[in-house]
Short mmCIF file of C-alpha atoms and ligand atoms in Angstrom, two decimals:
data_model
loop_
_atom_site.label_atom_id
_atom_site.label_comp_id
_atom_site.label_asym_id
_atom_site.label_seq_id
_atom_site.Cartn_x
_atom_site.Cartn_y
_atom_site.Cartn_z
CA UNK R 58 -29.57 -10.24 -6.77
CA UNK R 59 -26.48 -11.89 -8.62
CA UNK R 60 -24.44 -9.74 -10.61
CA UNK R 61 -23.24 -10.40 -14.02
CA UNK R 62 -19.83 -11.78 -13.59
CA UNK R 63 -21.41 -14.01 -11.29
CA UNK R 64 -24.20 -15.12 -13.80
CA UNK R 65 -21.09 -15.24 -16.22
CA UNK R 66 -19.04 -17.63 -14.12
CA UNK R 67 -22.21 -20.12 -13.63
CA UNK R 68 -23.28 -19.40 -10.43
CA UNK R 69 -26.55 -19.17 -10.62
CA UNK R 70 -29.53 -18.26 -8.29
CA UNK R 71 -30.11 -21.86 -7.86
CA UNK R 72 -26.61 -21.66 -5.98
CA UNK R 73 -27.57 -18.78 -4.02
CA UNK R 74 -30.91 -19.97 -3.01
CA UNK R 75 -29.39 -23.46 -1.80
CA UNK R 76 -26.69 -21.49 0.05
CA UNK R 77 -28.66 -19.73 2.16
CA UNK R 78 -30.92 -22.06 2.54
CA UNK R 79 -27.81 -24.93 4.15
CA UNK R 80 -26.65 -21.69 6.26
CA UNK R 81 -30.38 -21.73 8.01
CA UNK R 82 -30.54 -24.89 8.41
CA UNK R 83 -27.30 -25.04 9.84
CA UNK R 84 -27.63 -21.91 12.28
CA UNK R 85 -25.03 -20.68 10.33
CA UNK R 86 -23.78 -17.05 9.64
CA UNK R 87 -21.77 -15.99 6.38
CA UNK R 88 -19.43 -13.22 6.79
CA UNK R 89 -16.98 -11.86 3.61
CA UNK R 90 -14.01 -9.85 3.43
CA UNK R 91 -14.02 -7.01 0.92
CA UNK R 92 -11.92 -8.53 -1.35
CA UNK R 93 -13.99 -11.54 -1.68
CA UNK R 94 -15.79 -12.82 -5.50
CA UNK R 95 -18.81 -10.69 -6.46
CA UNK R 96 -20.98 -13.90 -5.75
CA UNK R 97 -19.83 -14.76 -2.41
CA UNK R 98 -19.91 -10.51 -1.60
CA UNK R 99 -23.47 -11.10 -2.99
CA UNK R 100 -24.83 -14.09 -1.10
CA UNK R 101 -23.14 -13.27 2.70
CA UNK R 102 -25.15 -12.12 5.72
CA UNK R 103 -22.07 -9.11 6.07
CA UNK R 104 -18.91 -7.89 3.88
CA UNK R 105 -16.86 -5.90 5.51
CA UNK R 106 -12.92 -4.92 6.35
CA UNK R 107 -10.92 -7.80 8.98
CA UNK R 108 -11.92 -5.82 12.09
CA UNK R 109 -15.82 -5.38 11.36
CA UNK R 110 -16.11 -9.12 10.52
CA UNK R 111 -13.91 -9.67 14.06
CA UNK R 112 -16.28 -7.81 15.90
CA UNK R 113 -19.79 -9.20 14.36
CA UNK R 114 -18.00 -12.71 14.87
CA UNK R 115 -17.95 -11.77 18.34
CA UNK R 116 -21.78 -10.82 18.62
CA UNK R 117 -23.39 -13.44 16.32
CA UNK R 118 -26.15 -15.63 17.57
CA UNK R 119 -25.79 -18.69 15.18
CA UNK R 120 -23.50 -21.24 16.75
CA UNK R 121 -21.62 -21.88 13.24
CA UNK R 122 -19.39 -19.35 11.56
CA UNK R 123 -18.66 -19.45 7.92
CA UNK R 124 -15.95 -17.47 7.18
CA UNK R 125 -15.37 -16.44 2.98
CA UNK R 126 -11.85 -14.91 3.26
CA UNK R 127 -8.20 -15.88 4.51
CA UNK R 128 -6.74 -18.02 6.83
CA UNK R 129 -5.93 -15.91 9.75
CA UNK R 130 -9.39 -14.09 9.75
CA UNK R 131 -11.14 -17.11 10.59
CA UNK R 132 -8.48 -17.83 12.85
CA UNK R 133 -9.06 -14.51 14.51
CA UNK R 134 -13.10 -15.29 14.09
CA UNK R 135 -12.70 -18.38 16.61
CA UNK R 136 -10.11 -16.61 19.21
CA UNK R 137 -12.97 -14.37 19.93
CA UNK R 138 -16.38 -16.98 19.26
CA UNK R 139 -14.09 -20.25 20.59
CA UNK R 140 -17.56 -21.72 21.25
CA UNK R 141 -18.72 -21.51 17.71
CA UNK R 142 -17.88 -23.95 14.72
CA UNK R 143 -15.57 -21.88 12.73
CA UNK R 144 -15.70 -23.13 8.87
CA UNK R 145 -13.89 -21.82 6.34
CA UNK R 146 -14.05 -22.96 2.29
CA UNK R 147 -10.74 -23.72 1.91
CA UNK R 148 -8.14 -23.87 4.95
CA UNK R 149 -4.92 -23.41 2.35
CA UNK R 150 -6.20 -19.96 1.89
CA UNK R 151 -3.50 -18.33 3.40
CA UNK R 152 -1.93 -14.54 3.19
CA UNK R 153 1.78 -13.78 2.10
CA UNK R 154 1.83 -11.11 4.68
CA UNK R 155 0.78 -13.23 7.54
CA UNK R 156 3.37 -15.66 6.40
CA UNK R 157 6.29 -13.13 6.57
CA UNK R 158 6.38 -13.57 10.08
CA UNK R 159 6.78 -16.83 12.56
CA UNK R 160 6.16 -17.01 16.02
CA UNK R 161 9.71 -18.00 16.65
CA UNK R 162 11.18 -15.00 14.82
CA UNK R 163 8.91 -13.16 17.07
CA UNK R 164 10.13 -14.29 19.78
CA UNK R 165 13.88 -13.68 18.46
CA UNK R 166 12.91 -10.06 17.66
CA UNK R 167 11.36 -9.51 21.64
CA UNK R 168 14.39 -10.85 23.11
CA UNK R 169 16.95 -8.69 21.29
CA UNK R 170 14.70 -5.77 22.70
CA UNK R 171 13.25 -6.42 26.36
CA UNK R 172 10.49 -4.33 27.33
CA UNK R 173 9.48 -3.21 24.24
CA UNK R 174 5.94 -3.14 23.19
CA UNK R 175 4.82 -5.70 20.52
CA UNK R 176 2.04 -4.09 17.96
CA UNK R 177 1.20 -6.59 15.32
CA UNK R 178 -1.27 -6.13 12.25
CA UNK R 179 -4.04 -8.58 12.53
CA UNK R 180 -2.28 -10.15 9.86
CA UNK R 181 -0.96 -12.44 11.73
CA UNK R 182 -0.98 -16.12 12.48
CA UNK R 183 -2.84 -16.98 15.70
CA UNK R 184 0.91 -18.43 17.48
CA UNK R 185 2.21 -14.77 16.61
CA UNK R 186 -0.67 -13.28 18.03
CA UNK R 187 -0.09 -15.37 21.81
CA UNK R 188 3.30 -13.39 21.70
CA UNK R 189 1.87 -10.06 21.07
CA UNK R 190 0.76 -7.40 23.01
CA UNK R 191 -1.82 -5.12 20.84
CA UNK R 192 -3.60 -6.09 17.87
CA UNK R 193 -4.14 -3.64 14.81
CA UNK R 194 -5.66 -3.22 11.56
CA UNK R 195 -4.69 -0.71 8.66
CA UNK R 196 -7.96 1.15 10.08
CA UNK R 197 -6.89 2.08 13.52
CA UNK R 198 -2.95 1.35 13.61
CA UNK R 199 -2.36 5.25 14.14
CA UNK R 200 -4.81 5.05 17.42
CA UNK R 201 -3.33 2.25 18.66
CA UNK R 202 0.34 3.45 18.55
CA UNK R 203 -0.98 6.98 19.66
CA UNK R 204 -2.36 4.67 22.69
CA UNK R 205 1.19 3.52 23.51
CA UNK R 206 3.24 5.25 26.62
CA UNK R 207 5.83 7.70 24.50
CA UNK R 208 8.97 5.80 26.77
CA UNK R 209 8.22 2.57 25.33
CA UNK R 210 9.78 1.12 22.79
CA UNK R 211 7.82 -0.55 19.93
CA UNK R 212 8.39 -3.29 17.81
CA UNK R 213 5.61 -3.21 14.91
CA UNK R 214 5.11 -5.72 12.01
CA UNK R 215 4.88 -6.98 9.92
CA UNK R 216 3.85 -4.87 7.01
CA UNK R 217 7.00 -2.00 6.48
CA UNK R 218 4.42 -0.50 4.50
CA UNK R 219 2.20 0.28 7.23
CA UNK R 220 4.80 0.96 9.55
CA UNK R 221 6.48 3.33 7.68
CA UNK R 222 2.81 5.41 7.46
CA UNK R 223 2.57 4.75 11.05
CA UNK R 224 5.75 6.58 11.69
CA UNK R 225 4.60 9.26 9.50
CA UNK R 226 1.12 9.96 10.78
CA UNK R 227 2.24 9.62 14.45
CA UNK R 228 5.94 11.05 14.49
CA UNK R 229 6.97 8.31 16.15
CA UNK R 230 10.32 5.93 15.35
CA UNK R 231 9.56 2.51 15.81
CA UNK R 232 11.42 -1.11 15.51
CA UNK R 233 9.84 -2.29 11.87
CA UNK R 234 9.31 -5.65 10.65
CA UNK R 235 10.27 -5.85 7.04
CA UNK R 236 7.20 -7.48 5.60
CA UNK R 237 5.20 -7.46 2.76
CA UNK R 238 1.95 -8.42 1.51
CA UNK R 239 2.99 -8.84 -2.47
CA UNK R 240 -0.21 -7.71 -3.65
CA UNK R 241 -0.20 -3.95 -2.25
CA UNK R 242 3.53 -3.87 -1.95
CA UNK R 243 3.07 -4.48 -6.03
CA UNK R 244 1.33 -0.82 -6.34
CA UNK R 245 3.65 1.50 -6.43
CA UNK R 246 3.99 5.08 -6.66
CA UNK R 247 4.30 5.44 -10.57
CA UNK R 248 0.59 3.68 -10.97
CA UNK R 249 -0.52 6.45 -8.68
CA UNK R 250 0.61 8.97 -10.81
CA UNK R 251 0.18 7.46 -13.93
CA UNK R 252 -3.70 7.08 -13.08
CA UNK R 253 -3.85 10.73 -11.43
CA UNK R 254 -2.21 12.40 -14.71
CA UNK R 255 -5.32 10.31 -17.01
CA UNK R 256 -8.24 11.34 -14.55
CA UNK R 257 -6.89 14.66 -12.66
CA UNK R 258 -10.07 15.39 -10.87
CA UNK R 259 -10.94 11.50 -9.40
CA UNK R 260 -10.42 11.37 -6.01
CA UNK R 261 -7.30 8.49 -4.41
CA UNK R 262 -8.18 6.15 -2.43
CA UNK R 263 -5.72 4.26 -0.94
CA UNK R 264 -4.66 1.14 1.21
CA UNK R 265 -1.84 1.79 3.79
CA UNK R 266 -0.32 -1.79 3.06
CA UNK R 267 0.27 -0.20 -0.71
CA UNK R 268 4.09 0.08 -1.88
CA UNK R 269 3.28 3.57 -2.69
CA UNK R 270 1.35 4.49 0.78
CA UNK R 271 4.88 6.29 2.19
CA UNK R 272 6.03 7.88 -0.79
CA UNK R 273 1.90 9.24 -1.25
CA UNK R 274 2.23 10.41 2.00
CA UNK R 275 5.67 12.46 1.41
CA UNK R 276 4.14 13.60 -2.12
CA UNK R 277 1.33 14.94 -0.02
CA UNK R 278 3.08 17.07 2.54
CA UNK R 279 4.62 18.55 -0.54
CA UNK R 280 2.09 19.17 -2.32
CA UNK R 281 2.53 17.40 -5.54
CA UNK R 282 -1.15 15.03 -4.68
CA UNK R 283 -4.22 16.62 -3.69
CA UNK R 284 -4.62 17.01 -0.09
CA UNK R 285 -8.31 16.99 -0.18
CA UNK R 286 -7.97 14.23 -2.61
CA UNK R 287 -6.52 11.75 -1.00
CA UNK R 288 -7.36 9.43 1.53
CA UNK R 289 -5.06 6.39 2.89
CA UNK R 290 -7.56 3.95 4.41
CA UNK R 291 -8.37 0.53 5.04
CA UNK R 292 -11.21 -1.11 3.33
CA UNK R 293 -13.89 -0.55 5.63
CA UNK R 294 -12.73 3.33 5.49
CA UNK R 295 -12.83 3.23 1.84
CA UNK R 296 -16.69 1.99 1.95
CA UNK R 297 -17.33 4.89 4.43
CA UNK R 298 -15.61 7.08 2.18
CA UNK R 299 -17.32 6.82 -1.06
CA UNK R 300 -20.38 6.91 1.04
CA UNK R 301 -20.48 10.63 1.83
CA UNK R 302 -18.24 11.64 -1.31
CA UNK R 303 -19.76 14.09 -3.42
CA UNK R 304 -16.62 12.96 -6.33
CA UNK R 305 -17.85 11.31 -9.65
CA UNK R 306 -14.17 9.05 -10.30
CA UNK R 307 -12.36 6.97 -7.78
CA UNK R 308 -8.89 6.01 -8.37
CA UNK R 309 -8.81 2.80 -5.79
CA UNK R 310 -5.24 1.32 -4.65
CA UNK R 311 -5.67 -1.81 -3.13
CA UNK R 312 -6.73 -5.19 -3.96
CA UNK R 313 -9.32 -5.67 -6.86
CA UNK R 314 -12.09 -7.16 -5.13
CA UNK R 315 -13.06 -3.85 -3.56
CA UNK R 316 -14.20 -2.16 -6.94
CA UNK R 317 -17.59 -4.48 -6.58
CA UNK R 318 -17.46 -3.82 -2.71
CA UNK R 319 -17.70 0.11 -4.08
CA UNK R 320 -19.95 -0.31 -6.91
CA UNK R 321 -22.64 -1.72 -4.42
CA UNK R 322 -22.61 1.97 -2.25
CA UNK R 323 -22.10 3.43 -5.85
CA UNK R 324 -23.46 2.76 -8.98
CA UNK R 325 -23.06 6.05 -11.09
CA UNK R 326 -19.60 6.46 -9.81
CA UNK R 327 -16.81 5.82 -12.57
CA UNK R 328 -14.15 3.21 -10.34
CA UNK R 329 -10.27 3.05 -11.68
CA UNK R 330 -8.33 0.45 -10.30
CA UNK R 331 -4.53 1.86 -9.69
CA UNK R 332 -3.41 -1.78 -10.79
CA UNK R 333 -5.42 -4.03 -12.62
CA UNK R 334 -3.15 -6.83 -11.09
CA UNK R 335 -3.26 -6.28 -7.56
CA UNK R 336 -5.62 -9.14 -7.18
CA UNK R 337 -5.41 -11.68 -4.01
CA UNK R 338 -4.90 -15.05 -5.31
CA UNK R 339 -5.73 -16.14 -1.66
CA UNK R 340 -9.16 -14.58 -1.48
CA UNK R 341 -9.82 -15.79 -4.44
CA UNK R 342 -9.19 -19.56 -3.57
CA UNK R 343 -12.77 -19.19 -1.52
CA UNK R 344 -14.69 -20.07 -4.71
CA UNK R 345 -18.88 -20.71 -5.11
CA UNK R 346 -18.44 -24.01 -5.46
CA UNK R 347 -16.55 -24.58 -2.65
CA UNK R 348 -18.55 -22.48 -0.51
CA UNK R 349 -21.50 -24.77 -0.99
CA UNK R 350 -19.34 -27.66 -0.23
CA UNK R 351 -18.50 -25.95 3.07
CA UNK R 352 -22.10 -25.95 3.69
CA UNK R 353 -22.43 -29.07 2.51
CA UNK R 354 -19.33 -31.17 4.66
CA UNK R 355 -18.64 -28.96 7.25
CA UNK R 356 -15.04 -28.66 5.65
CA UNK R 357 -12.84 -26.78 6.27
CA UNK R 358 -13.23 -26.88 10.31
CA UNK R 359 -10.57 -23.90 12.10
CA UNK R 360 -8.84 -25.68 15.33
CA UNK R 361 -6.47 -23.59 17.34
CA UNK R 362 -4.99 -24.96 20.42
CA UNK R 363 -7.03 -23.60 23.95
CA UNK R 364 -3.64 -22.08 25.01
CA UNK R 365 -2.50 -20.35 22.19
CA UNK R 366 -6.44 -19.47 21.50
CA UNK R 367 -6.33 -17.92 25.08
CA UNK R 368 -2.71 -15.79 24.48
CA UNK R 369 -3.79 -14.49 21.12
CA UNK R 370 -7.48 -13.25 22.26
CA UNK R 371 -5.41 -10.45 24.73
CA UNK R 372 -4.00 -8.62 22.53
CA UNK R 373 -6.82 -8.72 19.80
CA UNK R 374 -9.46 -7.38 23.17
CA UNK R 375 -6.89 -4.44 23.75
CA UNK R 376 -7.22 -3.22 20.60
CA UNK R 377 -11.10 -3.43 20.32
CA UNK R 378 -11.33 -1.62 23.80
CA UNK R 379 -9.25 1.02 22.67
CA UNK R 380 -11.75 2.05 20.12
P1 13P S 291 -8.50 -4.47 5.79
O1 13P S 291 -8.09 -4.60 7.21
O2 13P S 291 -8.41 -3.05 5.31
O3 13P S 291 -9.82 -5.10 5.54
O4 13P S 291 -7.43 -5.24 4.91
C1 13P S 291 -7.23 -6.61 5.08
C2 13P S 291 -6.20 -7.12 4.18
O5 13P S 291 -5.95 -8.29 4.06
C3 13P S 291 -5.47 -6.15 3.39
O6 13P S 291 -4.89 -6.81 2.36
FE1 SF4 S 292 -2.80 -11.08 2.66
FE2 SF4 S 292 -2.22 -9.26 0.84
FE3 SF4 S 292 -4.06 -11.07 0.32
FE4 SF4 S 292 -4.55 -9.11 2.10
S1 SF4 S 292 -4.23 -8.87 -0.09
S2 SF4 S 292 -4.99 -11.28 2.35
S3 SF4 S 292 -2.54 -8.88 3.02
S4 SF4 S 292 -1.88 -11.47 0.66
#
């Protein structure tokens, strides 16, 4: 069923129908990120948060992946299904996070501290991955630090944002990166407050990469937000969330795509996005149209080089068998 911005913006069912329709035929599998347009939410075999799409990538039968969100997420799609035609709508789909970090300042940042641990957000390009040790997403960084000998030293990146909640949850100092992804890092602690002081009894929900994640987090040892309120979680947790929530207002910090993600476990529930502009103009270069021509050409194929494919699947395997 297509939803009204989606009838709005053109896309019809006659685009939906002949979607799925090139996706059998081509023993192809559609996966979508959270963030993605309602349509393309609408019309994919599975939405879901950067590590459920990693794993069913893994387990999929159809030999061709189509993947409806950013750059490094089909990247990280092939690493673990390098047999499989990984396809994604448009290749320049990229992710100002991901690009805060090279593999050469990597390599820069290991060498001015030997022996330390690497932990990288899957946020990463597939070279930075080869020089990484663990994997992580905002849904299981805590567990995957926890996971980490206390005498090691660890060098984590590269969202500061996350890093800095790490620290927090886990009391332990790392080395931090200072990245940013612009769209989170642009939600700050004001438009928490701000939104809290108009709906005082919604619950927070709210993305670890957010600007305002480590100030929230100090505001809630003392008291001044709603313990049993609020919940810092990644996408995936936020779905899970609002699944078993008994609360009638959300107040949702993160990107805006997840407000339809919601709405489809929620209809009655009212949805308040903490910024109106924290939208993803990345995710939102995977249009309809250009899905279709995906299906269509077979552009855009994702190549990775076999050695750097074979580096960067280590550390994303250590982090899925920690959990
Ligand atoms: P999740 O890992 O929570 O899906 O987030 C991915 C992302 O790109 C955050 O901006
Ligand atoms: Fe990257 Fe931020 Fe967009 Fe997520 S929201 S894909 S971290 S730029």
């Amino acid at each position: 069923m297509l939803t009204q911005e989606a009838l709005a913006s053109g896309i019809d069912e006659k685009w939906a129908e002949e979607v799925r329709r090139l996706a059998l035929e081509q023993d192809a599998v559609i996966l979508a990120h959270n963030y993605q347009v309602p349509a393309i939410q609408d019309v994919a075999h599975h939405v879901g948060d950067s590590l459920e799409l990693s794993r069913i990538a893994a387990d999929v039968e159809q030999s061709t992946i189509v993947f409806c969100g950013v750059h490094f997420m089909a990247e990280t799609a092939k690493i673990l299904a390098p047999d499989k035609r990984v396809l994604i709508p448009d290749q320049d789909a990229g992710c100002s996070l991901a690009a805060s970090i090279t593999a050469d300042q990597l390599r820069a940042w290991k060498a001015e501290h030997p022996g330390a641990v690497v932990v990288m957000y899957v946020n990463t390009t597939a070279e930075v991955k080869a020089e990484t040790d663990y994997c992580c997403t905002s849904a299981n960084a805590v567990q995957i630090v926890g996971a980490i000998p206390e005498d090691k030293e660890i060098l984590f990146g590269p969202d500061m944002f996350l890093g800095a909640y790490v620290e927090r949850q886990t009391g332990r100092k790392m080395q931090i990166w200072m990245g940013e992804c612009h769209v989170h890092a642009g939600i700050e602690p004001d438009d928490i407050q701000d939104t809290l002081a108009k709906y005082p009894d919604a619950e927070m929900l709210i993305h670890p990469e957010c600007g305002c994640s480590s100030q929230c987090m100090y505001l809630l040892s003392t008291g001044d937000l709603p313990a049993d309120r609020t919940f810092v979680l990644g996408t995936g947790g936020m779905v899970r969330r609002m699944q078993e929530s008994d609360a009638d207002t959300f107040i949702v910090a993160t990107e805006t795509g997840m407000l339809h993600r919601l709405h489809q476990e929620n209809p009655e529930a009212e949805l308040i996005a903490a910024n109106e502009a924290a939208v993803c103009g990345y995710m939102k270069m995977i249009t309809p149209p250009k899905l279709l021509r995906c299906l269509q050409t077979g552009q855009d194929e994702v190549t990775i080089p076999k050695d750097i494919m074979d580096k960067a699947r280590i550390p994303i395997e250590r982090m899925i068998s920690i959990l």
